[in-house]
Amino acid sequence: MASDMIGKAQDILRLNDRGTYTVPTAGLYPFQWNWDSCLSALGLAQLDEARAWTEIDTLFAHQWDDGMVPHIVFHQPDDGYFPGPDIWRTGRAIPTTGITQPPVAAFCVRRLFDRAADRDMAAKRARALLPKIHAWHQWFFRCRDPEGTGLVAILHPWESGRDNSVDWDAALDRVPVEGVEPFTRRDTLHANPAHRPTQAQYERFIWLVQCFRDLGWDNTKLHAASPFKMVDPGFNAILIRSCSDLGDLAEDLGAPEIAAQSRAFAARGIDAMDALWSNEAGQYLCHDRAIGALVDSPSVGGLIAAFAPVPPARASAIAARIATLGEAVNFLVPSHDPSVPEFDALRYWRGPAWLIVNYLIADGLSKSGEQEIVERIVRDSVRLIEASGFAEYYDPITAEPCGGGQFTWTAAMVLEFLTERAAAP
Ligand code: DGY
């Protein structure tokens, strides 16, 4: 059974391989996505280590001069996706979007490096990536934390990866829609519209794109200008963990300055994260930097926080909170608390379970010694695949498969759960 599942996961990685990058799934997402690509490289490494490194090299070949690594690289034209390069107009020879995505690259590179059978190749390729990834991390703290708080803001829901989370509802209400150019969505041709963000959300997504485009995608201006400025604990935890992992990698590879600055970023971030903790919610919450207030929204963003080296008491509280959520759903981890009215079991990031989220949370909690809940998360992840195949996300109560099918990072995470964990000491 497990070997059958492993074989199917490998087939999906091959199916979505475009030679030097993978697409998340044909049709719905026909280009290279930033965090999809990095996490998928963990699975690719099982097929071909060199190919896994190439996945990340390809992404960083499209890094901007200021250090930003874009959320989509439009390698070849495809009318099946909206918004395409004609909307973003970032002026790059090979078009990219002008926003970023959760910075999992350093975490993934460290993991590829630690596991590599070909040590020479791994050292060579990781060493070449080090300064590029570090430049991205520096970009975050320079452009997305201009006041030096230790935490960065996302300026667009798409940057979080959790596009239509309930976390953004109130902030998006403050984003105007006047002046949004008429558009035709394509996502709803490929996926069930009931699984996708609403039209009202898309209008605000596009307003923000137009706003940043009008500023010439100048990252020295975007943070001040954006009406949407959100400090997401999940996003920051990923950045903090990546800084910490880059610090270790840089030390191993003889780059002490990168090591020292990365560790300083991570330490400062962990201290600052504590201001996002809510005793009432029993988890971390988002901070809306535009209005200076915590967002009372019990989403999985506050649980992904466990991916960072948070204090043990915080990790235990998150484990307890996930156990409580587990009483309301059959498959952990729901992307929103099922007990609140905004929960929607089918709609993208408003309730469904995602394997990559399960992986990040399980990894963090495992490091914190929360083995019992980790085992449940892993078990539920595998049960979702058994029940419904390699979907983009799943109803956490019925396991109904949602969004796109034959999904690359879902397949990669299955390989992680089944193969790497089994191989772990
Ligand atoms: C989409 O198009 O739905 C993506 O999530 C944006 O990155």
Short mmCIF file of C-alpha atoms and ligand atoms in Angstrom, two decimals:
data_model
loop_
_atom_site.label_atom_id
_atom_site.label_comp_id
_atom_site.label_asym_id
_atom_site.label_seq_id
_atom_site.Cartn_x
_atom_site.Cartn_y
_atom_site.Cartn_z
CA MET A 1 0.00 0.00 0.00
CA ALA A 2 2.71 2.49 1.05
CA SER A 3 4.88 1.49 -1.90
CA ASP A 4 1.94 1.99 -4.24
CA MET A 5 1.43 5.48 -2.81
CA ILE A 6 5.13 6.26 -3.15
CA GLY A 7 5.06 5.15 -6.79
CA LYS A 8 2.06 7.36 -7.51
CA ALA A 9 3.68 10.34 -5.81
CA GLN A 10 6.80 9.87 -7.91
CA ASP A 11 4.67 9.66 -11.07
CA ILE A 12 3.09 13.03 -10.24
CA LEU A 13 6.48 14.65 -9.79
CA ARG A 14 7.52 13.33 -13.20
CA LEU A 15 4.23 14.40 -14.77
CA ASN A 16 4.61 18.00 -13.59
CA ASP A 17 8.32 18.26 -14.35
CA ARG A 18 9.05 20.82 -17.09
CA GLY A 19 12.77 20.03 -17.26
CA THR A 20 14.26 22.75 -15.05
CA TYR A 21 11.22 23.54 -12.91
CA THR A 22 7.93 21.91 -11.90
CA VAL A 23 4.42 23.30 -12.23
CA PRO A 24 2.14 22.83 -9.20
CA THR A 25 -0.47 21.22 -11.46
CA ALA A 26 -1.19 21.51 -15.17
CA GLY A 27 -4.04 23.89 -16.08
CA LEU A 28 -4.74 25.71 -12.82
CA TYR A 29 -1.10 26.68 -12.14
CA PRO A 30 0.95 26.35 -15.35
CA PHE A 31 4.13 28.21 -14.21
CA GLN A 32 6.75 27.99 -11.48
CA TRP A 33 5.54 29.02 -8.02
CA ASN A 34 8.11 29.99 -5.41
CA TRP A 35 7.27 27.95 -2.32
CA ASP A 36 5.69 25.12 -4.29
CA SER A 37 8.95 24.72 -6.12
CA CYS A 38 11.20 24.68 -3.05
CA LEU A 39 9.06 22.18 -1.16
CA SER A 40 8.66 20.04 -4.27
CA ALA A 41 12.45 19.87 -4.54
CA LEU A 42 12.43 17.74 -1.37
CA GLY A 43 10.46 15.12 -3.28
CA LEU A 44 12.45 15.50 -6.48
CA ALA A 45 15.60 14.71 -4.55
CA GLN A 46 14.36 11.16 -4.17
CA LEU A 47 14.22 10.76 -7.93
CA ASP A 48 17.31 12.71 -8.88
CA GLU A 49 19.39 14.89 -6.54
CA ALA A 50 20.82 17.06 -9.29
CA ARG A 51 17.33 17.77 -10.58
CA ALA A 52 16.23 18.89 -7.11
CA TRP A 53 19.05 21.45 -6.92
CA THR A 54 18.14 22.66 -10.40
CA GLU A 55 14.58 23.35 -9.24
CA ILE A 56 15.88 25.88 -6.71
CA ASP A 57 18.57 27.25 -9.01
CA THR A 58 15.90 28.00 -11.62
CA LEU A 59 13.85 29.96 -9.12
CA PHE A 60 16.85 32.00 -7.99
CA ALA A 61 17.86 32.72 -11.57
CA HIS A 62 14.82 35.01 -11.54
CA GLN A 63 15.68 36.84 -8.32
CA TRP A 64 15.35 40.60 -8.63
CA ASP A 65 18.35 42.93 -8.27
CA ASP A 66 17.03 44.17 -4.92
CA GLY A 67 17.01 40.58 -3.56
CA MET A 68 13.29 39.82 -3.88
CA VAL A 69 12.42 36.35 -5.17
CA PRO A 70 9.11 36.53 -7.03
CA HIS A 71 6.12 34.37 -6.31
CA ILE A 72 5.60 33.22 -9.90
CA VAL A 73 8.03 32.89 -12.80
CA PHE A 74 6.12 32.88 -16.09
CA HIS A 75 8.49 30.64 -18.03
CA GLN A 76 6.28 30.35 -21.08
CA PRO A 77 3.01 31.99 -22.19
CA ASP A 78 -0.21 30.33 -21.05
CA ASP A 79 -3.59 32.00 -21.43
CA GLY A 80 -5.11 29.59 -18.96
CA TYR A 81 -3.99 31.62 -15.93
CA PHE A 82 -5.08 34.98 -14.61
CA PRO A 83 -3.41 37.34 -13.76
CA GLY A 84 -0.65 36.79 -16.31
CA PRO A 85 2.38 38.95 -17.21
CA ASP A 86 0.24 41.52 -19.04
CA ILE A 87 -1.35 42.43 -15.70
CA TRP A 88 1.81 42.38 -13.58
CA ARG A 89 4.02 44.26 -16.09
CA THR A 90 7.16 43.96 -14.00
CA GLY A 91 9.35 44.59 -17.04
CA ARG A 92 11.48 41.49 -16.77
CA ALA A 93 12.77 39.64 -19.85
CA ILE A 94 11.28 36.40 -18.57
CA PRO A 95 8.22 37.80 -16.79
CA THR A 96 7.64 37.35 -13.09
CA THR A 97 5.12 38.67 -10.63
CA GLY A 98 6.20 41.58 -8.40
CA ILE A 99 5.41 40.10 -5.00
CA THR A 100 7.01 37.26 -3.06
CA GLN A 101 5.94 34.12 -1.16
CA PRO A 102 6.78 32.29 2.08
CA PRO A 103 10.58 31.93 2.11
CA VAL A 104 11.01 28.19 2.56
CA ALA A 105 14.10 28.07 0.31
CA ALA A 106 16.74 28.05 3.05
CA PHE A 107 14.92 25.36 5.00
CA CYS A 108 14.65 23.20 1.87
CA VAL A 109 18.25 23.81 0.82
CA ARG A 110 19.50 22.86 4.24
CA ARG A 111 17.43 19.71 4.13
CA LEU A 112 18.68 18.81 0.63
CA PHE A 113 22.23 19.45 1.80
CA ASP A 114 21.93 17.42 5.00
CA ARG A 115 20.51 14.42 3.16
CA ALA A 116 22.60 14.56 0.00
CA ALA A 117 24.32 11.39 -1.12
CA ASP A 118 26.47 13.41 -3.51
CA ARG A 119 28.24 15.58 -0.91
CA ASP A 120 30.49 17.42 -3.37
CA MET A 121 27.64 18.48 -5.59
CA ALA A 122 25.55 19.49 -2.56
CA ALA A 123 28.34 21.64 -1.13
CA LYS A 124 28.94 23.31 -4.48
CA ARG A 125 25.32 24.02 -5.17
CA ALA A 126 24.40 25.07 -1.64
CA ARG A 127 27.41 27.40 -1.51
CA ALA A 128 26.29 29.09 -4.73
CA LEU A 129 22.78 29.56 -3.33
CA LEU A 130 23.85 30.90 0.08
CA PRO A 131 24.43 34.58 -0.84
CA LYS A 132 21.31 34.64 -3.01
CA ILE A 133 19.06 33.32 -0.28
CA HIS A 134 20.70 35.64 2.22
CA ALA A 135 20.05 38.60 -0.09
CA TRP A 136 16.36 37.62 -0.13
CA HIS A 137 16.26 37.48 3.67
CA GLN A 138 18.00 40.87 3.88
CA TRP A 139 15.46 42.23 1.41
CA PHE A 140 12.66 41.11 3.70
CA PHE A 141 14.03 42.94 6.73
CA ARG A 142 14.97 46.02 4.70
CA CYS A 143 11.77 46.42 2.66
CA ARG A 144 9.13 44.70 4.78
CA ASP A 145 10.30 45.74 8.24
CA PRO A 146 11.48 49.28 7.65
CA GLU A 147 11.11 50.19 11.32
CA GLY A 148 13.21 47.24 12.49
CA THR A 149 10.57 45.47 14.58
CA GLY A 150 12.07 42.04 13.84
CA LEU A 151 8.96 40.89 11.96
CA VAL A 152 8.06 41.44 8.30
CA ALA A 153 4.74 42.36 6.73
CA ILE A 154 3.15 40.84 3.68
CA LEU A 155 1.57 43.39 1.37
CA HIS A 156 -0.70 41.07 -0.60
CA PRO A 157 -2.70 38.01 0.49
CA TRP A 158 -1.02 36.03 -2.30
CA GLU A 159 2.32 36.56 -0.54
CA SER A 160 1.13 34.59 2.47
CA GLY A 161 0.25 31.58 0.33
CA ARG A 162 -3.02 31.58 2.33
CA ASP A 163 -4.80 33.70 -0.26
CA ASN A 164 -8.34 33.93 1.08
CA SER A 165 -7.76 33.28 4.77
CA VAL A 166 -10.32 34.75 7.15
CA ASP A 167 -7.32 36.59 8.63
CA TRP A 168 -7.42 39.09 5.76
CA ASP A 169 -11.17 39.76 5.64
CA ALA A 170 -11.27 42.99 7.66
CA ALA A 171 -8.09 44.35 6.08
CA LEU A 172 -9.36 43.56 2.59
CA ASP A 173 -12.56 45.42 3.37
CA ARG A 174 -10.40 48.53 3.60
CA VAL A 175 -8.88 47.94 0.15
CA PRO A 176 -10.87 49.96 -2.38
CA VAL A 177 -12.16 48.51 -5.64
CA GLU A 178 -12.55 51.77 -7.56
CA GLY A 179 -10.37 51.74 -10.63
CA VAL A 180 -9.98 47.97 -10.87
CA GLU A 181 -9.69 47.19 -14.56
CA PRO A 182 -12.26 44.64 -15.78
CA PHE A 183 -10.88 41.09 -15.77
CA THR A 184 -11.85 37.51 -16.44
CA ARG A 185 -10.76 34.90 -13.98
CA ARG A 186 -9.38 31.59 -15.25
CA ASP A 187 -9.01 29.66 -11.99
CA THR A 188 -12.74 28.92 -11.88
CA LEU A 189 -12.47 27.16 -15.27
CA HIS A 190 -10.03 24.64 -13.82
CA ALA A 191 -11.37 24.22 -10.28
CA ASN A 192 -14.76 24.22 -8.61
CA PRO A 193 -15.64 27.90 -7.93
CA ALA A 194 -16.96 26.86 -4.50
CA HIS A 195 -13.38 25.84 -3.62
CA ARG A 196 -11.83 29.14 -4.71
CA PRO A 197 -11.66 32.75 -3.45
CA THR A 198 -14.67 34.95 -4.17
CA GLN A 199 -14.98 37.59 -6.89
CA ALA A 200 -14.97 40.34 -4.23
CA GLN A 201 -11.62 39.03 -2.96
CA TYR A 202 -10.20 38.87 -6.48
CA GLU A 203 -11.16 42.51 -7.09
CA ARG A 204 -9.13 43.53 -4.06
CA PHE A 205 -6.25 41.24 -5.03
CA ILE A 206 -6.13 42.99 -8.39
CA TRP A 207 -6.49 46.48 -6.91
CA LEU A 208 -3.34 45.83 -4.88
CA VAL A 209 -1.47 44.58 -7.95
CA GLN A 210 -2.46 47.73 -9.85
CA CYS A 211 -1.41 49.91 -6.89
CA PHE A 212 2.07 48.37 -6.74
CA ARG A 213 2.38 48.43 -10.54
CA ASP A 214 1.63 52.16 -10.51
CA LEU A 215 4.58 52.55 -8.13
CA GLY A 216 6.83 50.85 -10.69
CA TRP A 217 7.28 47.83 -8.38
CA ASP A 218 9.72 49.94 -6.39
CA ASN A 219 10.14 48.03 -3.15
CA THR A 220 11.40 51.11 -1.34
CA LYS A 221 7.87 52.53 -1.73
CA LEU A 222 5.49 49.58 -1.51
CA HIS A 223 5.44 49.04 2.25
CA ALA A 224 4.52 52.65 3.01
CA ALA A 225 1.94 52.82 0.24
CA SER A 226 0.07 49.57 0.74
CA PRO A 227 -3.24 49.68 2.61
CA PHE A 228 -2.75 45.95 3.23
CA LYS A 229 0.16 45.34 5.64
CA MET A 230 -0.12 42.19 7.64
CA VAL A 231 2.31 40.52 10.03
CA ASP A 232 1.46 36.85 9.67
CA PRO A 233 2.93 34.57 12.37
CA GLY A 234 3.10 31.63 9.96
CA PHE A 235 4.95 33.61 7.34
CA ASN A 236 7.33 35.07 9.90
CA ALA A 237 7.93 31.65 11.44
CA ILE A 238 8.97 30.36 8.03
CA LEU A 239 11.34 33.28 7.57
CA ILE A 240 12.78 32.86 11.07
CA ARG A 241 13.28 29.11 10.61
CA SER A 242 14.88 29.73 7.24
CA CYS A 243 17.23 32.33 8.72
CA SER A 244 18.16 29.87 11.43
CA ASP A 245 18.73 27.07 8.90
CA LEU A 246 20.72 29.38 6.65
CA GLY A 247 22.83 30.28 9.66
CA ASP A 248 23.71 26.62 10.24
CA LEU A 249 24.36 25.99 6.57
CA ALA A 250 26.54 29.08 6.25
CA GLU A 251 28.61 27.96 9.21
CA ASP A 252 29.06 24.48 7.70
CA LEU A 253 30.07 26.01 4.38
CA GLY A 254 32.51 28.55 5.79
CA ALA A 255 30.51 31.77 5.42
CA PRO A 256 30.69 33.24 8.97
CA GLU A 257 29.23 36.65 8.13
CA ILE A 258 26.10 35.15 6.58
CA ALA A 259 25.89 32.78 9.55
CA ALA A 260 26.09 35.58 12.10
CA GLN A 261 23.59 37.89 10.42
CA SER A 262 21.14 35.03 9.76
CA ARG A 263 21.24 33.95 13.39
CA ALA A 264 20.74 37.53 14.52
CA PHE A 265 17.66 37.85 12.27
CA ALA A 266 16.28 34.61 13.70
CA ALA A 267 16.90 35.55 17.34
CA ARG A 268 15.33 38.97 16.95
CA GLY A 269 12.34 37.49 15.12
CA ILE A 270 11.67 34.90 17.80
CA ASP A 271 11.70 37.58 20.50
CA ALA A 272 9.35 39.78 18.47
CA MET A 273 6.95 36.89 17.72
CA ASP A 274 5.87 36.75 21.31
CA ALA A 275 3.87 39.96 20.86
CA LEU A 276 1.63 37.94 18.49
CA TRP A 277 0.74 35.35 21.12
CA SER A 278 -2.83 35.38 22.46
CA ASN A 279 -3.66 33.54 25.66
CA GLU A 280 -7.38 33.75 24.86
CA ALA A 281 -6.96 32.17 21.43
CA GLY A 282 -4.30 29.73 22.64
CA GLN A 283 -2.25 30.47 19.56
CA TYR A 284 -0.41 33.20 17.68
CA LEU A 285 -2.49 35.76 15.77
CA CYS A 286 -1.83 38.07 12.85
CA HIS A 287 -1.01 41.70 13.53
CA ASP A 288 -2.54 44.22 11.18
CA ARG A 289 0.26 46.74 10.84
CA ALA A 290 -1.97 49.20 8.95
CA ILE A 291 -4.12 49.76 12.05
CA GLY A 292 -1.77 48.51 14.77
CA ALA A 293 -3.98 45.71 16.16
CA LEU A 294 -4.03 41.92 16.49
CA VAL A 295 -6.55 40.17 14.24
CA ASP A 296 -8.90 37.97 16.25
CA SER A 297 -9.03 35.15 13.71
CA PRO A 298 -8.17 31.55 14.71
CA SER A 299 -6.43 30.42 11.54
CA VAL A 300 -3.66 27.94 10.88
CA GLY A 301 -1.25 30.86 10.39
CA GLY A 302 -0.93 30.98 14.17
CA LEU A 303 -0.16 27.25 14.28
CA ILE A 304 2.40 27.22 11.46
CA ALA A 305 4.28 29.42 13.92
CA ALA A 306 5.45 26.15 15.50
CA PHE A 307 7.76 25.74 12.48
CA ALA A 308 10.05 28.33 14.08
CA PRO A 309 12.05 27.55 17.21
CA VAL A 310 9.39 29.04 19.48
CA PRO A 311 9.69 28.65 23.29
CA PRO A 312 8.71 25.13 24.49
CA ALA A 313 5.63 26.41 26.35
CA ARG A 314 4.32 27.96 23.12
CA ALA A 315 4.95 24.74 21.18
CA SER A 316 3.07 22.71 23.81
CA ALA A 317 0.16 25.13 23.73
CA ILE A 318 0.01 24.86 19.93
CA ALA A 319 0.08 21.07 20.18
CA ALA A 320 -2.82 21.22 22.67
CA ARG A 321 -4.74 23.59 20.42
CA ILE A 322 -4.30 21.25 17.43
CA ALA A 323 -5.48 18.33 19.56
CA THR A 324 -8.64 20.32 20.35
CA LEU A 325 -9.18 21.08 16.66
CA GLY A 326 -8.75 17.37 16.07
CA GLU A 327 -11.91 16.70 18.05
CA ALA A 328 -13.92 18.73 15.53
CA VAL A 329 -12.43 17.33 12.31
CA ASN A 330 -11.49 13.90 11.05
CA PHE A 331 -8.33 15.05 9.31
CA LEU A 332 -5.86 17.48 10.82
CA VAL A 333 -4.94 20.32 10.39
CA PRO A 334 -7.89 22.51 9.32
CA SER A 335 -6.80 25.89 7.97
CA HIS A 336 -9.41 27.56 10.12
CA ASP A 337 -11.11 26.76 13.40
CA PRO A 338 -14.30 24.76 12.61
CA SER A 339 -16.10 26.23 15.61
CA VAL A 340 -16.32 29.76 14.19
CA PRO A 341 -18.92 30.84 11.60
CA GLU A 342 -16.32 31.89 8.99
CA PHE A 343 -15.09 28.28 8.70
CA ASP A 344 -15.76 26.84 5.23
CA ALA A 345 -14.64 23.23 4.84
CA LEU A 346 -14.21 23.46 1.07
CA ARG A 347 -13.03 26.96 0.29
CA TYR A 348 -9.25 27.07 -0.14
CA TRP A 349 -7.71 28.59 3.02
CA ARG A 350 -10.91 29.05 5.03
CA GLY A 351 -11.07 25.52 6.41
CA PRO A 352 -9.49 22.82 4.22
CA ALA A 353 -6.44 20.80 5.24
CA TRP A 354 -3.22 21.12 3.23
CA LEU A 355 -0.39 18.60 3.29
CA ILE A 356 2.37 21.20 3.12
CA VAL A 357 0.95 22.91 6.19
CA ASN A 358 0.79 19.57 7.97
CA TYR A 359 4.41 18.98 7.07
CA LEU A 360 5.65 22.34 8.36
CA ILE A 361 3.70 22.04 11.60
CA ALA A 362 4.72 18.41 12.12
CA ASP A 363 8.36 19.26 11.50
CA GLY A 364 8.35 22.12 14.00
CA LEU A 365 6.43 20.24 16.68
CA SER A 366 8.62 17.20 16.22
CA LYS A 367 11.68 19.31 17.01
CA SER A 368 9.85 20.51 20.11
CA GLY A 369 9.20 16.91 21.19
CA GLU A 370 5.42 16.99 20.67
CA GLN A 371 5.47 13.49 19.20
CA GLU A 372 1.91 12.44 19.96
CA ILE A 373 0.25 15.18 17.94
CA VAL A 374 2.89 14.84 15.23
CA GLU A 375 1.95 11.18 14.79
CA ARG A 376 -1.72 12.10 14.43
CA ILE A 377 -0.91 14.80 11.84
CA VAL A 378 1.19 12.39 9.82
CA ARG A 379 -1.40 9.62 10.08
CA ASP A 380 -4.18 11.97 8.98
CA SER A 381 -2.10 13.20 6.05
CA VAL A 382 -1.62 9.67 4.75
CA ARG A 383 -5.30 8.85 5.32
CA LEU A 384 -6.26 11.87 3.20
CA ILE A 385 -4.23 10.50 0.30
CA GLU A 386 -5.66 7.01 0.74
CA ALA A 387 -9.18 8.44 0.73
CA SER A 388 -8.89 11.02 -2.02
CA GLY A 389 -5.61 10.95 -3.94
CA PHE A 390 -3.11 13.76 -4.46
CA ALA A 391 -5.34 16.83 -4.35
CA GLU A 392 -4.38 20.44 -3.73
CA TYR A 393 -6.31 20.47 -0.41
CA TYR A 394 -9.07 18.53 1.37
CA ASP A 395 -12.26 19.00 3.35
CA PRO A 396 -10.96 18.21 6.86
CA ILE A 397 -14.22 16.53 7.84
CA THR A 398 -15.14 14.43 4.77
CA ALA A 399 -11.73 14.24 3.00
CA GLU A 400 -13.38 15.51 -0.20
CA PRO A 401 -10.54 16.44 -2.59
CA CYS A 402 -10.57 20.15 -3.48
CA GLY A 403 -8.90 22.55 -5.91
CA GLY A 404 -6.47 21.10 -8.44
CA GLY A 405 -5.58 17.41 -8.77
CA GLN A 406 -2.29 15.55 -9.27
CA PHE A 407 -0.63 18.17 -7.18
CA THR A 408 3.16 18.38 -7.07
CA TRP A 409 3.81 19.53 -3.55
CA THR A 410 1.18 17.19 -2.13
CA ALA A 411 3.08 14.34 -3.82
CA ALA A 412 6.39 15.66 -2.48
CA MET A 413 5.00 15.82 1.06
CA VAL A 414 3.73 12.25 0.81
CA LEU A 415 7.26 11.18 -0.06
CA GLU A 416 8.52 13.12 2.93
CA PHE A 417 5.99 11.57 5.29
CA LEU A 418 6.38 8.01 4.02
CA THR A 419 10.00 7.76 3.07
CA GLU A 420 12.06 10.29 4.91
CA ARG A 421 10.35 9.85 8.24
CA ALA A 422 10.74 6.10 7.96
CA ALA A 423 14.43 6.64 7.22
CA ALA A 424 14.90 9.11 10.07
CA PRO A 425 17.01 7.84 12.98
C1 DGY B 1 -3.63 31.61 -7.35
O1 DGY B 1 -3.58 32.07 -8.48
O2 DGY B 1 -4.62 31.10 -6.83
C2 DGY B 1 -2.42 31.59 -6.56
O3 DGY B 1 -2.61 31.09 -5.29
C3 DGY B 1 -1.76 32.93 -6.49
O4 DGY B 1 -0.47 32.67 -6.12
#
